[in-house]
Short mmCIF file of C-alpha atoms in Angstrom, two decimals:
data_model
loop_
_atom_site.label_atom_id
_atom_site.label_comp_id
_atom_site.label_asym_id
_atom_site.label_seq_id
_atom_site.Cartn_x
_atom_site.Cartn_y
_atom_site.Cartn_z
CA MET A 1 28.80 14.11 -10.18
CA ILE A 2 29.01 11.97 -7.03
CA ASN A 3 29.94 14.93 -4.82
CA GLU A 4 27.12 16.95 -6.36
CA MET A 5 24.59 14.22 -5.50
CA LYS A 6 25.96 13.83 -1.98
CA GLY A 7 25.55 17.57 -1.49
CA MET A 8 22.01 17.41 -2.87
CA LEU A 9 21.13 14.59 -0.47
CA THR A 10 22.57 16.47 2.51
CA LYS A 11 20.53 19.53 1.53
CA ARG A 12 17.32 17.51 1.10
CA CYS A 13 17.84 15.95 4.54
CA LYS A 14 18.00 19.28 6.37
CA TYR A 15 15.06 18.07 8.51
CA LEU A 16 17.58 15.80 10.31
CA SER A 17 19.65 17.02 13.27
CA THR A 18 23.31 18.00 12.84
CA ALA A 19 24.42 14.76 14.52
CA GLU A 20 22.19 12.72 12.20
CA ILE A 21 23.57 14.50 9.12
CA THR A 22 27.07 13.51 10.25
CA GLN A 23 25.97 9.86 10.55
CA LEU A 24 24.36 10.03 7.12
CA GLN A 25 27.56 11.38 5.59
CA GLN A 26 29.54 8.57 7.22
CA ALA A 27 27.16 6.06 5.61
CA MET A 28 27.64 7.79 2.24
CA GLU A 29 31.41 7.40 2.53
CA PHE A 30 31.09 3.77 3.61
CA ALA A 31 28.77 2.93 0.68
CA GLU A 32 30.94 4.82 -1.82
CA GLN A 33 34.04 2.97 -0.66
CA GLY A 34 32.20 -0.38 -0.81
CA HIS A 35 31.00 0.22 -4.38
CA SER A 36 34.30 1.75 -5.53
CA GLY A 37 35.12 0.81 -9.11
CA GLN A 38 31.64 -0.57 -9.84
CA THR A 39 29.42 0.84 -12.57
CA ARG A 40 25.78 0.31 -13.57
CA ALA A 41 24.52 -0.57 -17.05
CA THR A 42 24.06 3.18 -17.61
CA GLY A 43 27.82 3.64 -17.29
CA GLU A 44 27.43 5.69 -14.11
CA PRO A 45 29.37 4.89 -10.93
CA TYR A 46 27.27 2.38 -8.96
CA ILE A 47 27.08 4.64 -5.90
CA ILE A 48 24.72 6.90 -7.88
CA HIS A 49 21.96 4.29 -7.48
CA PRO A 50 21.89 4.10 -3.65
CA LEU A 51 22.19 7.89 -3.52
CA GLU A 52 19.14 8.19 -5.80
CA VAL A 53 17.20 5.68 -3.67
CA CYS A 54 18.07 7.72 -0.60
CA LEU A 55 16.92 10.93 -2.34
CA ILE A 56 13.53 9.33 -3.08
CA LEU A 57 13.07 8.42 0.58
CA ALA A 58 14.19 11.88 1.72
CA GLU A 59 11.20 13.33 -0.17
CA TYR A 60 9.07 11.51 2.44
CA LYS A 61 11.23 12.84 5.29
CA ALA A 62 12.37 9.30 6.03
CA ASP A 63 14.13 8.66 9.33
CA LEU A 64 17.91 8.36 9.58
CA LEU A 65 17.88 4.56 9.87
CA SER A 66 15.93 4.21 6.60
CA LEU A 67 18.31 6.56 4.81
CA ILE A 68 21.40 4.72 6.02
CA CYS A 69 19.89 1.37 4.98
CA ALA A 70 19.02 2.81 1.57
CA LEU A 71 22.65 3.82 1.06
CA LEU A 72 23.83 0.35 2.09
CA HIS A 73 21.07 -1.79 0.56
CA ASP A 74 23.28 -3.30 -2.18
CA VAL A 75 26.60 -3.35 -0.34
CA VAL A 76 26.39 -6.93 0.99
CA GLU A 77 24.87 -8.31 -2.22
CA ASP A 78 27.30 -6.65 -4.65
CA THR A 79 30.56 -6.06 -2.74
CA ALA A 80 32.94 -7.85 -0.37
CA VAL A 81 31.41 -6.11 2.66
CA SER A 82 29.76 -8.56 5.09
CA LEU A 83 26.69 -8.21 7.28
CA SER A 84 28.89 -8.42 10.36
CA GLU A 85 30.82 -5.36 9.14
CA ILE A 86 27.52 -3.53 8.61
CA GLU A 87 26.47 -4.43 12.14
CA GLN A 88 29.81 -3.37 13.55
CA HIS A 89 29.66 0.07 11.93
CA PHE A 90 25.91 0.83 12.00
CA GLY A 91 24.22 -1.50 14.50
CA LYS A 92 22.00 -4.58 14.57
CA GLN A 93 18.84 -3.00 13.13
CA VAL A 94 20.63 -1.63 10.07
CA ALA A 95 22.19 -5.07 9.51
CA PHE A 96 18.75 -6.70 9.88
CA ILE A 97 17.16 -4.40 7.29
CA VAL A 98 20.09 -4.69 4.85
CA ASP A 99 19.90 -8.48 5.17
CA GLY A 100 16.18 -8.34 4.33
CA LEU A 101 17.03 -6.38 1.18
CA THR A 102 19.86 -8.71 0.15
CA LYS A 103 18.98 -11.42 -2.35
CA PHE A 104 20.09 -15.01 -1.92
CA GLU A 105 22.86 -16.30 -4.17
CA LYS A 106 21.14 -17.69 -7.24
CA GLY A 107 23.29 -20.72 -7.87
CA THR A 108 21.35 -23.30 -9.87
CA ILE A 109 17.89 -22.26 -8.63
CA GLU A 110 15.29 -21.85 -11.38
CA LYS A 111 14.27 -18.24 -12.14
CA GLU A 112 10.67 -18.54 -10.87
CA GLU A 113 11.71 -20.18 -7.62
CA TYR A 114 14.57 -17.73 -7.11
CA GLY A 115 12.20 -14.77 -7.45
CA ALA A 116 9.72 -16.37 -5.05
CA ILE A 117 12.43 -17.10 -2.45
CA ASN A 118 13.54 -13.47 -2.46
CA THR A 119 9.96 -12.19 -2.31
CA GLU A 120 9.24 -14.40 0.69
CA LYS A 121 12.41 -13.16 2.39
CA LEU A 122 11.51 -9.53 1.68
CA LEU A 123 7.99 -9.80 3.10
CA SER A 124 9.07 -11.96 6.06
CA THR A 125 11.52 -9.20 7.02
CA ALA A 126 9.11 -6.37 6.23
CA ILE A 127 6.52 -7.74 8.66
CA MET A 128 9.19 -7.27 11.36
CA ASP A 129 10.30 -3.82 10.13
CA ILE A 130 8.20 -2.07 7.49
CA ARG A 131 11.17 0.07 6.44
CA VAL A 132 12.41 -2.94 4.46
CA ALA A 133 9.40 -2.62 2.14
CA ALA A 134 9.74 1.16 1.88
CA ILE A 135 13.42 0.99 0.86
CA LYS A 136 12.71 -1.79 -1.64
CA LEU A 137 10.00 0.35 -3.24
CA ALA A 138 12.37 3.31 -3.60
CA ASP A 139 14.94 0.93 -5.09
CA ARG A 140 12.36 -0.36 -7.57
CA LEU A 141 11.33 3.18 -8.50
CA HIS A 142 14.87 4.23 -9.38
CA ASN A 143 15.34 1.01 -11.36
CA MET A 144 12.12 1.77 -13.26
CA ARG A 145 13.38 5.29 -14.01
CA THR A 146 16.47 3.76 -15.64
CA LEU A 147 14.75 0.78 -17.29
CA ALA A 148 15.12 2.23 -20.80
CA ILE A 149 18.66 0.89 -21.11
CA LYS A 150 17.51 -2.72 -20.66
CA ARG A 151 16.69 -5.08 -23.51
CA ILE A 152 12.99 -5.48 -24.36
CA GLU A 153 12.90 -9.05 -23.03
CA LYS A 154 13.99 -7.65 -19.64
CA LYS A 155 11.73 -4.59 -19.67
CA ILE A 156 8.39 -6.35 -20.09
CA PRO A 157 8.57 -8.85 -17.19
CA TYR A 158 10.15 -6.20 -14.95
CA ALA A 159 7.38 -3.71 -15.69
CA ASN A 160 4.75 -6.41 -15.24
CA GLU A 161 6.14 -7.40 -11.84
CA THR A 162 6.10 -3.73 -10.88
CA LEU A 163 2.37 -3.50 -11.56
CA LEU A 164 1.45 -6.82 -9.97
CA PHE A 165 3.56 -6.65 -6.82
CA PHE A 166 5.33 -3.36 -6.12
CA SER A 167 2.53 -0.94 -6.96
CA PRO A 168 0.00 -2.57 -4.60
CA LEU A 169 2.72 -2.87 -1.94
CA ALA A 170 3.33 0.89 -2.21
CA GLU A 171 -0.40 1.51 -1.81
CA LYS A 172 -0.53 -0.83 1.18
CA ILE A 173 2.02 1.20 3.13
CA GLY A 174 0.82 4.62 2.00
CA LEU A 175 3.60 5.59 -0.41
CA TYR A 176 1.11 6.88 -2.96
CA ARG A 177 3.47 9.09 -4.96
CA ILE A 178 5.81 6.14 -5.48
CA GLN A 179 2.81 4.01 -6.46
CA GLU A 180 1.67 6.56 -9.01
CA GLU A 181 5.08 6.87 -10.66
CA LEU A 182 5.64 3.10 -10.66
CA GLU A 183 2.33 2.53 -12.44
CA ASP A 184 2.96 5.36 -14.88
CA LEU A 185 6.39 4.03 -15.88
CA ALA A 186 5.35 0.37 -15.99
CA PHE A 187 2.24 1.07 -18.08
CA SER A 188 4.31 3.05 -20.59
CA TYR A 189 6.66 0.08 -21.09
CA LEU A 190 3.89 -2.51 -21.36
CA ASN A 191 1.65 -0.65 -23.81
CA MET A 192 2.80 2.77 -24.98
CA PRO A 193 -0.18 3.44 -27.33
CA LYS A 194 -2.73 2.75 -24.57
CA TYR A 195 -0.59 4.64 -22.07
CA LYS A 196 -0.61 7.78 -24.24
CA ARG A 197 -4.31 7.45 -25.02
CA TYR A 198 -5.48 7.07 -21.44
CA LYS A 199 -3.05 9.66 -20.13
CA LYS A 200 -4.61 12.19 -22.52
CA ILE A 201 -8.16 11.10 -21.57
CA MET A 202 -7.42 11.63 -17.86
CA GLU A 203 -5.59 14.92 -18.42
CA ASP A 204 -8.40 16.30 -20.60
CA TYR A 205 -11.04 15.37 -18.04
CA ALA A 206 -8.93 16.84 -15.24
CA LYS A 207 -9.08 20.21 -17.03
CA ASN A 208 -12.89 20.01 -17.20
CA TYR A 209 -13.10 18.84 -13.58
CA SER A 210 -11.21 21.92 -12.41
CA THR A 211 -14.34 23.99 -13.12
CA THR A 212 -16.39 21.77 -10.80
CA LEU A 213 -13.67 21.90 -8.15
CA HIS A 214 -13.52 25.70 -8.35
CA LYS A 215 -17.28 25.99 -7.91
CA PHE A 216 -17.18 23.60 -4.96
CA ILE A 217 -14.42 25.58 -3.22
CA GLN A 218 -16.12 28.91 -3.88
CA LYS A 219 -19.52 27.81 -2.52
CA VAL A 220 -18.04 26.10 0.53
CA GLN A 221 -15.87 29.11 1.44
CA GLU A 222 -18.95 31.32 1.37
CA CYS A 223 -20.70 29.12 3.95
CA ASP A 224 -17.71 28.02 6.04
CA SER A 225 -17.65 31.04 8.34
CA ASN A 226 -15.57 29.27 11.01
CA ASN A 227 -12.94 28.01 8.54
CA VAL A 228 -13.59 24.36 9.39
CA ILE A 229 -12.21 23.28 6.02
CA ILE A 230 -8.49 24.08 5.75
CA HIS A 231 -7.66 22.48 2.38
CA THR A 232 -9.47 21.15 -0.70
CA GLU A 233 -8.01 19.33 -3.69
CA CYS A 234 -8.90 16.93 -6.48
CA ARG A 235 -7.42 13.43 -6.66
CA LYS A 236 -7.50 10.68 -9.23
CA PRO A 237 -6.16 7.10 -9.23
CA PRO A 238 -2.79 6.17 -10.77
CA LEU A 239 -3.01 5.85 -14.55
CA PHE A 240 -2.88 2.05 -14.83
CA LYS A 241 -5.50 1.67 -12.11
CA ALA A 242 -7.67 4.22 -13.92
CA TYR A 243 -7.25 2.26 -17.16
CA ASN A 244 -8.38 -0.96 -15.43
CA LEU A 245 -11.39 0.75 -13.85
CA ILE A 246 -12.46 2.23 -17.18
CA SER A 247 -12.01 -1.20 -18.81
CA GLU A 248 -14.30 -2.67 -16.13
CA GLY A 249 -17.02 -0.20 -17.06
CA HIS A 250 -16.47 2.59 -14.53
CA HIS A 251 -17.25 6.06 -15.81
CA ILE A 252 -14.36 8.52 -15.97
CA PRO A 253 -16.10 11.19 -13.80
CA ASN A 254 -16.37 8.61 -10.98
CA LEU A 255 -12.58 8.25 -10.88
CA PHE A 256 -12.11 11.84 -9.73
CA THR A 257 -12.68 12.73 -6.08
CA ILE A 258 -12.71 15.98 -4.13
CA HIS A 259 -10.69 15.63 -0.92
CA VAL A 260 -11.51 17.98 1.94
CA THR A 261 -9.20 18.39 4.95
CA THR A 262 -10.25 19.62 8.40
CA LYS A 263 -8.30 20.16 11.62
CA THR A 264 -9.81 17.28 13.61
CA ALA A 265 -11.85 14.14 13.06
CA LEU A 266 -14.82 15.77 14.80
CA SER A 267 -14.62 18.70 12.37
CA CYS A 268 -15.17 16.25 9.50
CA TYR A 269 -18.80 15.91 10.55
CA THR A 270 -19.19 19.71 10.67
CA ALA A 271 -17.70 19.93 7.17
CA LEU A 272 -20.13 17.22 6.02
CA GLY A 273 -23.04 19.32 7.30
CA ILE A 274 -21.75 22.39 5.46
CA ILE A 275 -21.35 20.49 2.19
CA HIS A 276 -24.80 18.89 2.46
CA SER A 277 -26.36 22.28 3.15
CA ILE A 278 -24.97 23.62 -0.14
CA PHE A 279 -25.14 20.67 -2.51
CA GLU A 280 -27.83 18.03 -2.83
CA PRO A 281 -26.60 14.76 -1.20
CA ILE A 282 -27.20 11.50 -3.05
CA PRO A 283 -29.22 9.07 -0.86
CA ASP A 284 -27.55 5.94 0.56
CA GLN A 285 -24.05 7.02 -0.50
CA PHE A 286 -22.66 8.09 2.88
CA ILE A 287 -19.88 5.97 4.40
CA ASP A 288 -18.35 6.64 7.80
CA GLN A 289 -14.79 5.32 8.11
CA ILE A 290 -14.12 7.41 11.22
CA ALA A 291 -16.63 5.75 13.53
CA ILE A 292 -16.08 2.37 11.84
CA GLU A 293 -12.37 1.81 11.33
CA GLN A 294 -11.24 0.02 8.20
CA HIS A 295 -7.65 1.28 7.93
CA PRO A 296 -5.32 2.02 10.86
CA PHE A 297 -4.27 5.45 9.56
CA LEU A 298 -7.00 6.56 7.14
CA LYS A 299 -10.08 8.01 8.87
CA TYR A 300 -12.58 9.67 6.59
CA LEU A 301 -16.17 10.27 5.56
CA ILE A 302 -17.40 9.62 2.03
CA THR A 303 -20.41 11.32 0.53
CA LYS A 304 -21.74 11.98 -2.94
CA VAL A 305 -23.38 15.26 -3.90
CA LYS A 306 -24.78 16.80 -7.04
CA ILE A 307 -22.83 19.72 -8.53
CA ASN A 308 -23.88 21.19 -11.89
CA HIS A 309 -26.17 18.18 -12.44
CA GLN A 310 -23.16 15.90 -11.97
CA ILE A 311 -22.66 13.39 -9.15
CA ILE A 312 -19.37 14.08 -7.35
CA GLN A 313 -17.71 11.98 -4.65
CA VAL A 314 -16.31 13.93 -1.71
CA ILE A 315 -13.92 12.48 0.89
CA ILE A 316 -13.58 14.38 4.16
CA HIS A 317 -10.64 13.69 6.51
CA ASP A 318 -8.55 15.40 9.17
CA GLU A 319 -4.94 16.62 9.06
CA LYS A 320 -3.60 13.36 10.50
CA THR A 321 -5.06 11.38 7.61
CA GLN A 322 -3.84 14.00 5.14
CA SER A 323 -0.36 13.56 6.60
CA PHE A 324 -0.54 9.80 5.98
CA TYR A 325 -1.62 10.46 2.38
CA LYS A 326 1.50 12.61 2.03
CA ASN A 327 4.16 10.62 3.89
CA GLY A 328 2.66 7.14 4.31
CA VAL A 329 4.54 4.80 6.63
CA PHE A 330 7.12 7.49 7.43
CA ASP A 331 4.42 9.50 9.15
CA ASN A 332 4.20 6.84 11.88
CA LEU A 333 7.78 5.73 12.51
CA GLN A 334 7.72 7.41 15.90
CA GLU A 335 5.85 4.34 17.15
CA THR A 336 8.18 2.52 19.51
CA ASP A 337 7.05 -0.97 18.46
CA MET A 338 8.17 -1.29 14.84
CA GLN A 339 6.75 -4.79 14.46
CA HIS A 340 3.34 -3.60 15.65
CA LEU A 341 3.40 -0.79 13.07
CA SER A 342 4.46 -3.24 10.35
CA GLU A 343 1.63 -5.64 11.17
CA LYS A 344 -0.91 -2.80 11.28
CA LEU A 345 0.01 -1.92 7.69
CA LEU A 346 0.56 -5.39 6.23
CA GLY A 347 -1.93 -7.36 8.33
CA ASN A 348 -1.38 -10.88 9.67
CA SER A 349 -1.58 -12.78 6.39
CA ILE A 350 2.20 -13.10 5.92
CA HIS A 351 2.56 -15.16 9.10
CA SER A 352 -0.42 -17.39 8.36
CA VAL A 353 0.53 -17.94 4.71
CA LYS A 354 4.07 -18.95 5.73
CA SER A 355 2.63 -21.50 8.14
CA ILE A 356 0.58 -23.33 5.47
CA SER A 357 2.70 -22.95 2.31
CA ASN A 358 5.04 -25.78 1.35
CA ASN A 359 7.49 -23.65 -0.61
CA SER A 360 8.23 -20.09 -1.70
CA ILE A 361 6.23 -20.35 -4.94
CA ALA A 362 3.12 -21.45 -3.01
CA PHE A 363 3.77 -18.62 -0.53
CA CYS A 364 3.83 -16.02 -3.33
CA GLU A 365 0.67 -17.37 -4.95
CA LEU A 366 -1.24 -17.22 -1.66
CA ILE A 367 0.14 -13.90 -0.46
CA SER A 368 -0.66 -12.14 -3.73
CA PHE A 369 -4.33 -12.90 -3.08
CA GLU A 370 -4.45 -11.99 0.59
CA LEU A 371 -2.11 -9.00 0.70
CA PHE A 372 -3.11 -7.26 -2.51
CA GLN A 373 -6.70 -8.32 -3.15
CA LYS A 374 -9.40 -5.68 -2.85
CA GLU A 375 -10.74 -5.59 0.68
CA ILE A 376 -14.24 -5.62 2.09
CA THR A 377 -15.46 -4.67 5.57
CA VAL A 378 -17.93 -7.01 7.23
CA PHE A 379 -19.58 -6.42 10.61
CA THR A 380 -20.72 -8.40 13.62
CA PRO A 381 -24.20 -7.61 15.04
CA LYS A 382 -22.39 -5.36 17.56
CA MET A 383 -20.89 -3.50 14.57
CA ASP A 384 -17.33 -4.68 15.19
CA ALA A 385 -15.58 -4.40 11.82
CA ILE A 386 -13.67 -7.29 10.23
CA VAL A 387 -11.60 -6.54 7.10
CA LEU A 388 -11.32 -9.45 4.64
CA PRO A 389 -10.06 -10.01 1.09
CA ALA A 390 -12.85 -9.66 -1.47
CA ASN A 391 -14.56 -13.00 -2.28
CA SER A 392 -14.19 -14.22 1.32
CA ASN A 393 -17.11 -16.23 2.70
CA ILE A 394 -18.82 -16.73 6.06
CA ILE A 395 -16.26 -19.32 7.19
CA ASP A 396 -13.41 -16.89 6.46
CA PHE A 397 -15.24 -14.21 8.43
CA ALA A 398 -15.79 -16.51 11.41
CA TYR A 399 -12.12 -17.49 11.63
CA ALA A 400 -11.02 -13.86 11.31
CA LEU A 401 -13.39 -13.02 14.17
CA ASP A 402 -12.67 -15.89 16.59
CA PRO A 403 -11.20 -19.30 15.62
CA SER A 404 -12.66 -21.12 18.63
CA LEU A 405 -16.11 -19.77 17.77
CA ALA A 406 -15.69 -20.56 14.08
CA SER A 407 -14.81 -24.21 14.68
CA LYS A 408 -18.16 -24.73 16.45
CA MET A 409 -20.24 -22.85 13.87
CA ALA A 410 -23.61 -24.43 13.06
CA PHE A 411 -25.15 -21.76 10.85
CA ALA A 412 -24.97 -18.03 10.18
CA LYS A 413 -27.19 -15.14 9.23
CA VAL A 414 -26.21 -12.45 6.75
CA ASN A 415 -28.19 -9.26 7.11
CA GLY A 416 -30.76 -11.15 9.18
CA LYS A 417 -31.23 -14.10 6.81
CA VAL A 418 -29.85 -17.62 7.25
CA GLN A 419 -27.28 -18.35 4.54
CA SER A 420 -25.02 -21.24 3.54
CA LEU A 421 -21.60 -21.11 5.20
CA GLN A 422 -20.04 -20.95 1.75
CA THR A 423 -21.87 -17.69 0.94
CA THR A 424 -19.54 -15.05 -0.48
CA LEU A 425 -19.76 -11.87 1.58
CA GLN A 426 -20.23 -8.35 0.26
CA ASN A 427 -18.88 -5.08 1.60
CA MET A 428 -20.86 -3.78 4.62
CA ASP A 429 -22.66 -7.11 5.27
CA ILE A 430 -23.65 -7.88 8.88
CA VAL A 431 -22.92 -11.50 9.85
CA GLU A 432 -24.29 -13.28 12.92
CA ILE A 433 -22.59 -16.57 13.89
CA HIS A 434 -24.54 -19.36 15.67
CA THR A 435 -22.66 -22.24 17.27
CA LYS A 436 -23.09 -25.74 18.72
CA ASN A 437 -21.46 -27.18 21.84
CA LYS A 438 -19.17 -29.37 19.75
CA ILE A 439 -16.64 -29.01 16.94
CA THR A 440 -18.32 -28.74 13.54
CA ALA A 441 -15.31 -27.76 11.40
CA ASN A 442 -14.22 -30.45 8.96
CA ALA A 443 -11.92 -31.06 6.01
CA LYS A 444 -14.66 -30.15 3.50
CA TRP A 445 -14.49 -26.54 4.71
CA LEU A 446 -10.98 -26.36 3.23
CA LEU A 447 -12.50 -26.59 -0.26
CA HIS A 448 -14.41 -23.35 0.23
CA VAL A 449 -12.31 -20.95 2.33
CA GLN A 450 -10.16 -18.20 0.78
CA THR A 451 -8.00 -16.95 3.65
CA SER A 452 -4.85 -18.57 5.00
CA LYS A 453 -5.94 -18.01 8.60
CA ALA A 454 -9.07 -20.10 8.00
CA VAL A 455 -7.03 -22.82 6.27
CA LYS A 456 -4.51 -22.88 9.12
CA GLU A 457 -7.14 -23.10 11.87
CA ILE A 458 -9.26 -25.73 10.08
CA MET A 459 -6.18 -27.88 9.49
CA LYS A 460 -5.44 -27.70 13.23
CA VAL A 461 -8.94 -28.98 14.02
CA VAL A 462 -8.78 -31.72 11.38
CA ASP A 463 -5.34 -32.88 12.62
CA ASP A 464 -6.60 -33.03 16.22
CA CYS A 465 -9.65 -35.14 15.33
#
């Protein structure tokens, strides 16, 4: 069985060079030797687990370093192998990533605090090298696939943690297929009757939607004489997310989206013109996320059109964005500065939350809001975009824009009207900051702000006064 899986992994990694395959096989042997004699709760040899994690990452065409770390991710935690041995055999970066994936010894630490300590360690390492998060997600996915053998009192909290933490983390770094499967498995363990019901609802509607999609493709192909559009498909949210949206009052048809792919970003606008010439566009529903960047790797246009008397959302993007949808973080590992890539995907909230939290539990409570909250985009009068967690206010916006400016803020206008500094901002608002020649920030502002960066900067001002 082990040799069969090792052969399968080698075959799946044929995108690697011959020299890299040799290095991967050496890591397989090292991991197998380290885990020799160990078994999982399933009764399988333990080495099956890291091999399965590696297979998951290979589906994304993960780089060699990620694959080696996936094979070794439990070696230090569960065997006599040390980090120094890992570094000696595979280098400093592999040792750094494996350390980030290795839990602390539990000792007498309470369960809640122990989980928080390990989460803080994971994210603190991931902000330095995003591959830590990617490997942890693949590890969680395989554990979810084998969760059936666990006792019910273990399954429920594990599935719940998967939905609250790991699913949004997968979405954050673009591993959408992992996100979808994580949500599907977790939802089935938390509420099987609702899982079956909503799965059928979504599947039934998908069959009906295929008629609309077919008509869209047919009409567009007739008018797209220059073959601007190279691919069209339908997408829907993961099942648990769909369930939540429906529970909040969203209509099922609004959960389905037609995605159109073009060669270049410029071609997206040509495709938009073609679509609007065929189908009636819905007024005030166009969003341009190419000209106004909200995500570092997702550039697209959103429009809504009427097809068969039904309002349909269409997202238009280029091949580069399509590639990120497919491979997520692994589509951008060629960037030489890994920390820069990690911060582009995770943002700067991890650093700022660490600086103001007193302990790991406080860190986890704050980071769950900032990292995984829905985001809004707010603009300066010059149309510079600032991305904030939903429910942020004018003070949060000002500190995200420029802390020195924010600390001297006297008043602000939102969409041309003077508003209280505590005003909660909405997506696409335009905010104009007016300042005085002296510091105006004070401790009372701490009662109203949502973001850790604002808290950190205000505390600096208050401490200096």
